[in-house]
Coordinates of C-alpha atoms and ligand atoms in Angstrom, one line a residue:
Chain A
M269 CA 109.0 -60.7 -86.3
N270 CA 106.0 -62.7 -87.6
G271 CA 104.6 -60.1 -89.6
N272 CA 101.8 -59.5 -87.4
E273 CA 101.3 -55.8 -87.6
G274 CA 100.9 -53.7 -84.4
N275 CA 101.8 -56.7 -82.3
S276 CA 103.2 -54.5 -79.6
P277 CA 103.8 -56.0 -76.1
T278 CA 100.4 -55.0 -74.6
E279 CA 98.2 -56.1 -77.6
V280 CA 96.5 -59.4 -77.2
S281 CA 95.8 -61.5 -80.3
S282 CA 92.1 -62.4 -81.2
V283 CA 92.8 -66.0 -80.7
D284 CA 94.0 -65.3 -77.1
R285 CA 91.2 -62.7 -76.3
Q286 CA 88.6 -65.7 -77.2
S287 CA 90.2 -68.0 -74.8
L288 CA 90.4 -65.3 -72.1
V289 CA 86.8 -64.6 -72.5
D290 CA 86.0 -68.2 -72.4
F291 CA 88.1 -68.8 -69.3
L292 CA 86.3 -65.9 -67.7
S293 CA 82.9 -67.4 -68.6
L294 CA 83.9 -70.5 -66.8
E295 CA 85.0 -68.6 -63.9
A296 CA 81.8 -66.5 -63.7
R297 CA 79.8 -69.9 -64.0
Y298 CA 81.8 -71.7 -61.2
A299 CA 81.2 -68.7 -58.8
D300 CA 77.6 -68.5 -59.5
E301 CA 76.9 -72.2 -59.3
A302 CA 78.8 -72.3 -55.8
R303 CA 81.0 -74.8 -57.7
Y304 CA 83.8 -74.0 -54.9
D305 CA 86.6 -76.8 -55.8
E306 CA 86.2 -76.3 -59.6
W307 CA 86.6 -72.4 -59.0
D308 CA 89.3 -73.2 -56.6
G309 CA 91.2 -75.1 -59.3
L310 CA 91.3 -72.1 -61.7
L311 CA 93.7 -70.2 -59.4
E312 CA 97.5 -70.2 -59.2
S313 CA 99.4 -70.4 -55.8
D314 CA 100.1 -66.5 -55.8
M315 CA 96.6 -65.9 -56.2
F316 CA 95.4 -62.4 -54.5
Y317 CA 91.6 -61.7 -54.3
W318 CA 90.9 -58.3 -53.3
V319 CA 87.6 -56.1 -52.9
P320 CA 88.7 -52.6 -51.7
A321 CA 86.1 -50.5 -49.7
G322 CA 85.6 -47.4 -48.1
D323 CA 86.2 -43.8 -49.0
T324 CA 89.8 -44.0 -49.6
E325 CA 91.3 -42.8 -52.9
A326 CA 94.1 -44.8 -52.9
P327 CA 93.1 -48.1 -51.6
N328 CA 95.9 -50.4 -50.3
P329 CA 95.2 -53.8 -48.7
D330 CA 98.0 -53.2 -45.9
T331 CA 96.5 -50.1 -44.9
T332 CA 92.8 -49.4 -45.5
V333 CA 89.9 -51.4 -45.2
S334 CA 88.8 -54.0 -47.6
V335 CA 85.7 -55.9 -47.9
I336 CA 88.0 -58.9 -49.1
A337 CA 91.8 -59.0 -49.3
D338 CA 92.7 -62.7 -49.4
N339 CA 96.1 -64.2 -50.1
R340 CA 95.8 -68.0 -51.2
I341 CA 95.8 -69.3 -47.8
R342 CA 93.1 -67.1 -46.6
L343 CA 91.1 -67.6 -49.6
K344 CA 91.5 -71.4 -49.0
N345 CA 90.0 -71.1 -45.8
R346 CA 87.0 -68.9 -47.1
I347 CA 86.3 -71.7 -49.4
A348 CA 87.0 -74.3 -46.7
Q349 CA 84.4 -72.5 -44.6
L350 CA 81.8 -72.2 -47.3
K351 CA 81.9 -76.2 -47.9
T352 CA 81.5 -76.9 -44.3
G353 CA 77.9 -76.6 -45.1
L354 CA 77.5 -74.5 -41.8
R355 CA 78.3 -71.3 -43.1
L356 CA 74.8 -69.6 -42.5
A357 CA 75.3 -66.7 -44.7
Q358 CA 75.6 -69.1 -47.6
Q359 CA 73.3 -71.6 -46.4
P360 CA 71.9 -72.4 -48.8
A361 CA 73.9 -70.8 -51.4
S362 CA 72.6 -67.7 -52.9
P363 CA 71.2 -68.4 -56.6
M364 CA 72.9 -65.8 -58.8
R365 CA 73.9 -64.8 -62.3
R366 CA 76.4 -62.5 -63.2
Q367 CA 77.0 -60.9 -66.9
L368 CA 80.3 -59.7 -68.0
S369 CA 81.0 -56.9 -70.7
N370 CA 83.0 -54.2 -72.1
F371 CA 86.3 -55.9 -72.0
E372 CA 89.6 -54.6 -72.1
F373 CA 92.6 -56.8 -72.9
K374 CA 96.3 -56.3 -72.2
A375 CA 99.4 -58.4 -72.3
L376 CA 101.7 -58.1 -69.1
S377 CA 104.2 -60.4 -70.6
E378 CA 104.2 -63.2 -73.1
N379 CA 102.3 -65.5 -70.8
E380 CA 100.5 -63.1 -68.6
F381 CA 97.4 -61.0 -69.2
S382 CA 95.2 -58.3 -67.7
I383 CA 91.6 -58.2 -68.5
E384 CA 89.2 -55.7 -67.3
C385 CA 85.5 -55.7 -67.8
N386 CA 82.2 -54.2 -66.3
F387 CA 79.8 -56.5 -64.5
A388 CA 76.4 -56.9 -63.1
L389 CA 75.4 -59.6 -60.6
F390 CA 72.0 -60.6 -59.6
E391 CA 72.1 -62.3 -56.2
Y392 CA 68.8 -63.7 -54.8
R393 CA 69.4 -63.7 -51.1
I394 CA 67.6 -66.7 -50.1
Q395 CA 68.8 -67.6 -46.7
A396 CA 67.6 -64.4 -45.3
T397 CA 65.6 -61.7 -46.6
R398 CA 64.6 -63.3 -49.8
E399 CA 65.4 -60.3 -52.1
M400 CA 67.1 -59.7 -55.4
T401 CA 70.3 -57.6 -54.8
I402 CA 72.2 -56.4 -57.4
W403 CA 76.0 -56.1 -57.3
A404 CA 77.7 -53.9 -60.0
G405 CA 81.3 -53.0 -60.8
R406 CA 84.4 -53.5 -62.6
Y407 CA 86.5 -56.5 -62.5
E408 CA 90.1 -56.8 -63.0
Y409 CA 91.9 -60.1 -63.6
R410 CA 95.4 -61.5 -64.2
L411 CA 95.7 -64.7 -65.8
R412 CA 98.7 -66.7 -66.7
R413 CA 99.0 -69.3 -69.4
R414 CA 98.7 -72.7 -67.9
G415 CA 98.9 -75.7 -70.5
D416 CA 96.2 -74.5 -73.2
S417 CA 94.2 -72.8 -71.0
F418 CA 95.0 -70.0 -67.9
G419 CA 95.4 -70.1 -64.4
M420 CA 94.1 -66.7 -62.2
F421 CA 96.7 -65.1 -60.1
Y422 CA 94.7 -61.8 -59.4
K423 CA 91.1 -60.7 -59.2
R424 CA 90.1 -57.3 -57.8
V425 CA 86.6 -56.3 -57.7
E426 CA 85.7 -52.6 -57.6
L427 CA 82.1 -52.4 -56.2
T428 CA 80.0 -49.2 -57.4
N429 CA 78.9 -48.7 -54.0
A430 CA 81.9 -50.1 -52.0
S431 CA 82.0 -46.8 -49.7
D432 CA 78.2 -47.2 -48.8
P433 CA 76.5 -49.8 -46.5
L434 CA 76.8 -53.3 -48.1
P435 CA 74.6 -56.2 -47.4
T436 CA 76.3 -59.5 -46.5
L437 CA 78.5 -61.0 -49.1
A438 CA 79.5 -64.4 -48.3
F439 CA 79.9 -65.9 -51.8
L440 CA 82.5 -65.6 -54.5
I441 CA 82.0 -62.4 -56.1
Chain B
M192 CA 53.7 -39.6 -20.9
D193 CA 52.4 -42.2 -18.8
G194 CA 51.2 -43.8 -21.7
E195 CA 54.7 -44.0 -23.0
R196 CA 56.0 -45.5 -19.7
K197 CA 53.4 -48.2 -19.8
N198 CA 54.4 -48.9 -23.2
I199 CA 57.8 -49.5 -22.3
R200 CA 56.8 -51.4 -19.0
N201 CA 54.4 -53.7 -21.0
R202 CA 57.2 -54.9 -23.0
F203 CA 59.4 -56.3 -20.1
G204 CA 58.5 -59.5 -18.2
D205 CA 60.6 -61.7 -15.6
D206 CA 63.9 -61.7 -17.4
S207 CA 62.3 -61.4 -21.0
V208 CA 61.5 -58.8 -23.4
H209 CA 58.7 -58.8 -25.7
S210 CA 59.8 -58.8 -29.7
T211 CA 57.6 -55.9 -30.6
I212 CA 60.7 -53.9 -29.2
Y213 CA 62.2 -54.8 -32.5
T214 CA 59.3 -53.9 -34.8
D215 CA 57.3 -51.2 -33.4
R216 CA 57.8 -47.9 -35.4
E217 CA 56.7 -45.5 -32.8
L218 CA 59.1 -47.1 -30.0
F219 CA 62.1 -46.5 -32.7
D220 CA 61.0 -42.7 -33.0
A221 CA 60.8 -42.6 -29.2
E222 CA 64.4 -44.3 -29.1
M223 CA 65.7 -41.7 -31.4
K224 CA 64.8 -38.9 -29.1
K225 CA 65.5 -40.7 -25.6
L226 CA 68.6 -42.5 -26.4
F227 CA 70.2 -40.6 -29.2
Y228 CA 69.2 -37.1 -29.0
D229 CA 68.9 -36.8 -25.1
G230 CA 71.5 -39.2 -24.1
W231 CA 75.2 -39.1 -24.6
V232 CA 76.4 -40.7 -27.9
F233 CA 79.5 -41.4 -29.7
V234 CA 80.3 -39.5 -32.8
G235 CA 83.9 -40.3 -33.8
H236 CA 87.5 -40.2 -32.9
E237 CA 89.7 -37.2 -33.1
S238 CA 92.4 -39.2 -35.3
E239 CA 89.7 -39.2 -38.0
V240 CA 90.2 -35.4 -38.3
P241 CA 94.1 -34.9 -38.0
K242 CA 94.3 -31.7 -39.8
P243 CA 92.4 -28.4 -39.1
N244 CA 89.8 -28.3 -41.8
N245 CA 89.2 -31.8 -42.0
Y246 CA 85.6 -33.1 -41.3
I247 CA 83.7 -36.2 -41.2
T248 CA 79.9 -36.7 -41.4
R249 CA 77.9 -39.0 -39.3
M250 CA 74.3 -40.0 -38.3
I251 CA 73.4 -39.3 -34.7
G252 CA 70.3 -41.6 -34.6
R253 CA 68.7 -40.0 -37.6
E254 CA 70.3 -36.4 -37.3
P255 CA 73.2 -35.9 -39.9
V256 CA 76.2 -34.0 -38.0
I257 CA 79.4 -32.9 -39.2
M258 CA 82.5 -33.3 -37.0
V259 CA 85.2 -31.0 -37.9
R260 CA 88.4 -29.9 -36.9
T261 CA 88.8 -26.1 -36.7
R262 CA 91.6 -23.8 -37.9
E263 CA 92.5 -23.5 -34.0
G264 CA 92.7 -27.4 -34.0
N265 CA 89.5 -27.9 -31.7
I266 CA 87.0 -30.5 -32.4
S267 CA 83.5 -28.8 -33.3
V268 CA 80.4 -30.8 -34.2
V269 CA 77.3 -29.2 -35.7
S270 CA 74.1 -30.4 -37.6
N271 CA 74.8 -31.2 -41.0
R272 CA 71.7 -29.0 -42.4
C273 CA 71.6 -25.8 -43.6
A274 CA 69.7 -23.4 -41.3
H275 CA 68.2 -21.6 -44.2
R276 CA 66.0 -24.2 -45.9
G277 CA 67.5 -27.4 -44.6
N278 CA 69.7 -28.6 -47.5
M279 CA 72.5 -31.0 -46.4
L280 CA 75.7 -29.1 -46.1
C281 CA 78.3 -31.7 -46.5
H282 CA 77.1 -34.8 -48.6
Q283 CA 80.7 -36.5 -48.8
H284 CA 81.5 -39.0 -45.9
S285 CA 84.6 -36.7 -45.4
G286 CA 86.7 -34.1 -46.6
S287 CA 88.6 -30.9 -46.0
S288 CA 86.9 -27.4 -46.0
R289 CA 87.6 -24.1 -44.3
S290 CA 83.9 -23.2 -44.1
F291 CA 80.6 -24.9 -44.9
S292 CA 79.0 -23.6 -47.9
C293 CA 75.4 -24.1 -48.9
E294 CA 74.9 -25.3 -52.4
Y295 CA 71.4 -24.2 -52.7
H296 CA 71.4 -20.4 -51.8
G297 CA 75.0 -20.1 -51.0
W298 CA 74.9 -19.5 -47.3
T299 CA 78.2 -19.8 -45.8
F300 CA 79.0 -21.3 -42.2
S301 CA 82.0 -21.2 -39.9
H302 CA 83.3 -24.4 -38.4
E303 CA 81.6 -23.4 -35.2
G304 CA 78.3 -23.2 -37.1
D305 CA 78.1 -19.5 -37.2
L306 CA 76.6 -17.9 -40.4
V307 CA 79.2 -15.8 -41.8
G308 CA 78.1 -15.0 -45.3
V309 CA 74.7 -14.4 -47.2
P310 CA 74.9 -13.7 -50.9
L311 CA 72.6 -10.9 -51.9
P312 CA 72.4 -9.4 -48.5
G313 CA 70.1 -6.5 -49.5
G314 CA 67.1 -9.0 -48.8
S315 CA 68.2 -10.0 -45.2
H316 CA 66.9 -8.0 -42.3
K317 CA 67.3 -10.9 -39.5
D318 CA 70.0 -11.0 -37.1
S319 CA 72.5 -13.4 -38.3
S320 CA 73.3 -14.6 -35.1
C321 CA 70.0 -16.3 -35.0
L322 CA 70.8 -18.2 -38.3
G323 CA 73.6 -20.4 -37.3
L324 CA 73.6 -24.3 -37.3
Q325 CA 72.1 -26.4 -34.7
K326 CA 74.7 -27.7 -32.3
P327 CA 74.6 -30.3 -29.7
A328 CA 73.9 -29.0 -26.3
M329 CA 77.1 -30.6 -24.9
Q330 CA 80.3 -32.2 -26.4
A331 CA 82.9 -34.0 -24.5
G332 CA 85.8 -36.3 -25.0
H333 CA 87.8 -39.2 -23.6
R334 CA 91.1 -40.3 -25.0
G335 CA 90.2 -38.9 -28.4
F336 CA 86.7 -40.5 -28.4
V337 CA 84.2 -37.6 -29.1
F338 CA 80.6 -37.5 -27.8
I339 CA 77.9 -35.3 -27.8
T340 CA 74.2 -35.1 -26.5
F341 CA 71.4 -32.5 -27.9
N342 CA 69.9 -32.5 -24.2
P343 CA 71.5 -29.8 -21.9
D344 CA 70.3 -31.8 -18.8
A345 CA 72.1 -35.0 -19.8
G346 CA 74.6 -34.4 -17.0
P347 CA 78.5 -35.0 -17.6
L348 CA 79.8 -37.2 -19.9
D349 CA 81.8 -38.9 -17.0
D350 CA 78.8 -40.0 -15.1
H351 CA 77.3 -41.9 -18.4
L352 CA 80.6 -43.5 -19.2
G353 CA 81.3 -44.6 -15.9
K354 CA 83.5 -47.8 -15.8
A355 CA 83.4 -47.6 -19.7
K356 CA 86.3 -44.8 -19.2
D357 CA 88.5 -47.4 -18.1
L358 CA 87.9 -49.7 -20.9
I359 CA 88.5 -46.9 -23.4
D360 CA 91.7 -46.4 -21.6
R361 CA 92.5 -50.0 -21.7
S362 CA 91.9 -49.9 -25.7
V363 CA 94.1 -47.1 -26.4
S364 CA 96.9 -48.2 -23.8
L365 CA 97.8 -51.0 -26.2
S366 CA 99.8 -48.3 -27.8
P367 CA 103.0 -47.4 -26.4
T368 CA 101.9 -43.9 -26.9
G369 CA 98.6 -44.4 -25.5
K370 CA 97.2 -43.3 -28.8
I371 CA 95.1 -45.1 -31.5
K372 CA 94.6 -43.8 -35.2
L373 CA 91.4 -44.3 -37.0
S374 CA 92.9 -43.9 -40.5
A375 CA 92.0 -47.0 -42.4
G376 CA 88.7 -45.8 -43.5
W377 CA 85.1 -47.4 -42.4
L378 CA 83.6 -50.4 -43.8
K379 CA 79.9 -50.4 -43.5
Q380 CA 77.7 -53.5 -43.3
R381 CA 73.9 -53.3 -43.9
F382 CA 71.5 -55.4 -41.6
R383 CA 67.9 -55.6 -42.4
C384 CA 67.3 -55.8 -38.8
N385 CA 66.3 -53.6 -35.8
W386 CA 69.5 -51.7 -34.5
K387 CA 69.4 -53.3 -30.9
M388 CA 70.4 -56.7 -32.2
L389 CA 73.7 -55.1 -32.8
P390 CA 74.7 -54.4 -29.4
E391 CA 72.9 -57.6 -28.1
N392 CA 74.6 -59.8 -30.6
S393 CA 78.1 -58.1 -30.1
T394 CA 78.2 -59.0 -26.6
D395 CA 76.4 -62.5 -26.7
G396 CA 78.9 -65.0 -25.4
Y397 CA 76.4 -68.1 -25.9
H398 CA 76.1 -68.1 -29.8
A399 CA 79.7 -68.8 -31.0
P400 CA 79.6 -72.7 -31.0
F401 CA 76.3 -72.5 -33.1
T402 CA 76.3 -69.5 -35.6
H403 CA 80.0 -69.7 -36.1
A404 CA 80.4 -73.4 -36.3
S405 CA 81.6 -73.2 -39.7
F406 CA 84.2 -70.6 -38.4
L407 CA 85.3 -72.7 -35.7
R408 CA 85.8 -75.6 -37.8
V409 CA 88.3 -74.1 -40.2
F410 CA 89.8 -71.5 -38.2
A411 CA 89.9 -72.5 -34.5
P412 CA 92.3 -75.3 -34.4
D413 CA 95.6 -73.7 -33.3
S414 CA 94.2 -70.3 -32.9
Q415 CA 93.0 -67.9 -30.3
Y416 CA 89.8 -68.7 -31.1
K417 CA 90.1 -72.1 -29.7
M418 CA 88.5 -71.2 -26.6
L419 CA 85.1 -70.5 -28.2
S420 CA 84.7 -74.4 -28.7
E421 CA 85.5 -75.4 -25.3
S422 CA 83.2 -76.9 -23.1
E423 CA 80.9 -75.1 -20.7
D424 CA 83.2 -76.1 -17.5
E425 CA 86.4 -75.3 -19.5
R426 CA 85.5 -71.6 -20.7
K427 CA 87.1 -69.0 -18.6
S428 CA 85.9 -66.0 -20.4
K429 CA 83.2 -63.9 -18.4
T430 CA 80.2 -61.6 -19.4
V431 CA 80.1 -58.4 -17.4
D432 CA 77.6 -55.8 -16.8
W433 CA 79.6 -52.7 -16.3
G434 CA 76.4 -50.5 -15.5
N435 CA 74.8 -47.6 -17.8
G436 CA 74.1 -50.2 -20.3
H437 CA 77.9 -51.0 -21.0
V438 CA 78.2 -54.6 -21.1
A439 CA 81.2 -56.8 -22.1
L440 CA 82.7 -60.2 -23.0
E441 CA 85.7 -60.3 -20.9
H442 CA 88.4 -62.7 -22.6
A443 CA 91.2 -61.7 -20.3
P444 CA 91.1 -65.0 -18.0
S445 CA 91.1 -67.1 -21.1
Y446 CA 94.6 -65.8 -22.4
E447 CA 97.6 -67.1 -20.8
E448 CA 100.3 -65.8 -23.1
P449 CA 101.1 -62.2 -24.0
L450 CA 99.6 -61.5 -27.7
Q451 CA 97.5 -64.5 -27.7
W452 CA 94.6 -62.4 -28.5
L453 CA 96.5 -61.0 -31.7
G454 CA 97.2 -64.4 -32.8
T455 CA 101.3 -63.9 -32.2
T456 CA 103.8 -64.2 -29.6
K457 CA 105.8 -61.6 -28.0
E458 CA 109.1 -63.3 -29.9
K459 CA 107.6 -62.5 -33.2
V460 CA 107.1 -58.7 -32.3
P461 CA 110.1 -57.9 -30.0
D462 CA 109.8 -54.1 -31.2
Y463 CA 106.4 -53.9 -30.0
V464 CA 107.0 -55.7 -26.6
E465 CA 110.1 -53.2 -25.9
S466 CA 108.3 -50.3 -26.5
M467 CA 105.4 -51.3 -24.3
K468 CA 107.9 -52.3 -21.6
E469 CA 109.4 -48.8 -21.9
A470 CA 106.0 -47.0 -21.9
Y471 CA 104.3 -48.7 -18.9
G472 CA 107.2 -50.8 -17.2
E473 CA 107.6 -54.4 -17.5
E474 CA 105.1 -55.8 -15.1
E475 CA 102.1 -53.1 -16.3
A476 CA 103.1 -53.9 -20.0
M477 CA 103.1 -57.7 -19.8
R478 CA 99.5 -57.4 -18.0
K479 CA 98.2 -55.1 -20.8
L480 CA 99.7 -57.9 -23.3
V481 CA 98.2 -60.8 -21.9
D482 CA 94.9 -59.4 -21.0
G483 CA 94.4 -57.7 -24.5
P484 CA 92.0 -55.4 -25.7
P485 CA 88.3 -55.1 -24.2
H486 CA 85.4 -56.6 -26.3
S487 CA 82.6 -54.0 -24.8
T488 CA 79.7 -51.9 -25.9
V489 CA 79.6 -48.3 -24.7
F490 CA 75.9 -47.6 -24.6
P491 CA 74.0 -47.1 -26.9
N492 CA 76.1 -47.0 -30.2
L493 CA 79.9 -47.2 -29.6
F494 CA 81.7 -50.8 -29.7
L495 CA 85.2 -51.5 -28.5
G496 CA 85.2 -54.7 -30.3
E497 CA 88.9 -55.9 -29.3
M498 CA 91.0 -54.6 -32.4
N499 CA 88.0 -52.9 -34.0
I500 CA 86.1 -49.6 -33.1
A501 CA 82.4 -49.9 -34.4
I502 CA 79.3 -47.9 -34.5
F503 CA 75.8 -48.9 -34.5
E504 CA 73.7 -46.7 -36.7
P505 CA 70.1 -47.3 -36.5
V506 CA 68.4 -46.5 -39.9
S507 CA 64.7 -47.4 -39.4
V508 CA 62.9 -49.9 -37.2
D509 CA 64.3 -52.8 -39.4
E510 CA 67.1 -51.6 -40.8
C511 CA 70.7 -50.5 -39.4
V512 CA 74.3 -50.5 -40.4
L513 CA 77.3 -51.7 -38.6
W514 CA 80.4 -49.6 -39.1
H515 CA 83.8 -50.6 -38.3
T516 CA 87.4 -49.7 -38.7
P517 CA 90.7 -51.2 -37.5
M518 CA 92.0 -49.8 -34.1
L519 CA 95.4 -49.0 -35.7
L520 CA 98.1 -48.2 -32.9
D521 CA 100.2 -45.3 -32.9
G522 CA 103.9 -45.9 -32.1
V523 CA 104.1 -49.3 -33.6
S524 CA 105.6 -50.8 -36.9
D525 CA 103.5 -50.9 -40.0
K526 CA 103.7 -54.6 -40.0
L527 CA 101.9 -54.7 -36.7
N528 CA 99.3 -52.7 -38.0
A529 CA 98.8 -54.5 -41.1
R530 CA 98.2 -57.7 -39.0
I531 CA 95.6 -56.0 -36.9
L532 CA 94.1 -54.9 -40.3
R533 CA 93.8 -58.3 -41.5
Q534 CA 92.3 -59.7 -38.1
S535 CA 89.8 -56.8 -38.3
Q536 CA 89.0 -58.1 -41.8
A537 CA 88.6 -61.5 -40.8
A538 CA 86.1 -60.9 -38.0
M539 CA 83.9 -57.9 -39.1
G540 CA 82.4 -56.6 -42.3
P541 CA 80.0 -58.3 -44.8
A542 CA 82.4 -60.7 -46.3
S543 CA 84.1 -61.6 -43.1
F544 CA 84.3 -65.0 -41.5
L545 CA 82.1 -64.0 -38.6
L546 CA 79.8 -61.0 -38.8
A547 CA 78.5 -62.3 -42.2
D548 CA 76.9 -65.0 -40.2
D549 CA 75.6 -63.1 -37.4
A550 CA 73.8 -60.7 -40.1
I551 CA 72.0 -63.5 -41.3
I552 CA 70.5 -64.6 -38.0
S553 CA 69.4 -61.2 -37.0
E554 CA 67.7 -60.7 -40.3
R555 CA 66.1 -64.2 -39.8
Q556 CA 65.3 -62.7 -36.1
Q557 CA 63.6 -59.6 -37.7
V558 CA 61.3 -61.5 -40.3
A559 CA 60.5 -63.9 -37.3
T560 CA 59.3 -61.5 -35.2
G561 CA 57.5 -59.4 -37.6
G562 CA 54.1 -60.8 -37.1
R563 CA 52.5 -61.2 -33.6
G564 CA 55.9 -61.6 -31.7
G565 CA 56.3 -63.3 -28.7
W566 CA 58.3 -63.1 -25.4
M567 CA 62.2 -63.5 -25.7
D568 CA 63.8 -65.2 -22.8
L569 CA 66.9 -63.8 -21.2
S570 CA 67.2 -65.7 -18.1
R571 CA 70.1 -67.6 -18.7
G572 CA 72.4 -67.8 -15.8
R573 CA 70.8 -65.3 -13.4
K574 CA 71.1 -67.9 -10.8
R575 CA 74.9 -68.2 -11.0
E576 CA 76.1 -64.6 -11.9
E577 CA 78.0 -62.6 -9.2
K578 CA 77.2 -59.2 -8.2
R579 CA 80.4 -57.3 -7.0
E580 CA 80.8 -54.8 -4.4
D581 CA 81.5 -52.0 -7.1
G582 CA 78.1 -52.8 -8.7
T583 CA 79.3 -54.7 -11.7
I584 CA 77.9 -58.3 -12.3
W585 CA 79.8 -61.1 -13.6
G586 CA 78.6 -64.1 -15.3
H587 CA 79.7 -67.3 -17.2
I588 CA 80.6 -66.5 -20.8
S589 CA 77.6 -68.1 -21.9
D590 CA 75.2 -66.2 -19.6
E591 CA 72.6 -63.4 -20.5
T592 CA 74.4 -60.9 -18.0
T593 CA 75.3 -58.9 -20.7
N594 CA 71.7 -58.7 -22.4
R595 CA 70.3 -58.3 -19.1
G596 CA 72.5 -55.2 -18.5
F597 CA 71.7 -53.7 -21.9
W598 CA 67.9 -54.2 -21.4
S599 CA 67.8 -53.1 -18.0
H600 CA 69.5 -49.6 -18.7
Y601 CA 67.4 -49.3 -21.8
R602 CA 64.3 -49.7 -20.0
E603 CA 65.5 -47.2 -17.2
V604 CA 66.5 -44.3 -20.0
M605 CA 63.2 -45.1 -21.9
Q606 CA 60.8 -44.9 -19.0
A607 CA 62.7 -41.7 -17.6
Ligands
FES768 S1 69.3 -24.0 -47.9 FE1 71.3 -23.5 -47.6 S2 71.3 -21.5 -48.5 FE2 69.3 -22.1 -48.8
FE2_769 FE1 78.8 -63.4 -33.7

């Protein structure tokens, strides 16, 4: 007991909260700026990257359609395809910026954390229609301590309009 | 009438089509009527409404419809528009309901579209049998695929499907029970382009090495997609014009081993192979497992996209939606269906490794044809294609036999 009151297993200290938010800001910046290798460097080997879709009430990556349901290998391939410089859907990469807010933190164990937040992402579709597209929804991340920072092993993107027609989404959301 | 015919004729040249065919708003309206309301159109698959009262909603052209399984277990299709003052009856994409009740003034309709309840009936004096929901003139199905037409003179579905019936049979017979289940939900991808680019692109065997260069570089080595990067002489796949606007990329000649099209081998899925042998006999089962699924459009809006079922949905002259769902098989392991789902996700959808790039090309085509426009050439392979006795035309995989087949049927229907 360290005398830190209310330190139940699901609570996250304010020091950890700050470094988790710092990590997520960096993750968002790498994704926004198409810095694929640096983004990839934030991932753990058991990474699962999931954007469920459709009308299903109980989405399941093995039985219902997803926009993205990448294990580590498929995600490596997704990034390799972007890095060929020939991926037309991101050629050139969409200029974009995202904002994260309304964070909720939970400790899954001493070394693992779950963070949920809302996001709004403004994507300029420079490759094709040259329109600003707004993506919105909720992120859920799971991070693991790695040295004095973290590694990401889960990211779920719940799109507000996932059951309706979506434009091309070839960037890292 | 004559003006309309001329209007169509002027857009076709010698193996060429004028790009205004993608951009003319009046033509879009004419297509809705002639192709989508007066012709046979795919609505949905019976497995999407497995139980009585289950319904789905769809757009047929710009006409919203409901497909429902009635209490007796039949499939009924009705317009999704209240017969009173035009409110949309079901605004959910799917659901379950014993009847359709309108939220505006409370009229209630049966699954068959009959008006069965009017609140405050004192003011009603009309015969309620004249106030039912609109219904297609004809409805028919093949292997669970449901088609409708609003035209009583459209002729039998069988005549429209023609050889596409065999293609549907080939799809569903990859299941040992001969049944598919479209239960994984639909993913919908919005394209800012004319809807006809979807059937065109889906059966274009020429573009893969260029549009999909990034895909081939990353995924093709050691995969079933390797053939896409072979040289012109090496490629064995074919383009096929099956007639009636149904056109296909035929990949069977490229496959040597069973299940290559699924990126697996018969050793890895022994249960599936066994059940196929039991169902169809050794020789027939092996043939099915080597040839794989069709890659074919069924005019105008259905796509048998190998292990995907897809729908082309027009929205306006410069917008459309590509729906797709994995073609899950009845009578196979969950593991095999999960593999089908993963393959489907890789190929189709807004974040997929293939269709995301096709979408960009289509959107650029739409921008590029938005001005004066010009003629688009479709002559490739005309001199080397083979017309067979049964009327089908077979071309090299990179030839525009498929595009010509689509457009010649389009022209015929639109001019009629
Ligand atoms: S519009 Fe449906 S009851 Fe009036
Ligand atoms: Fe393509």
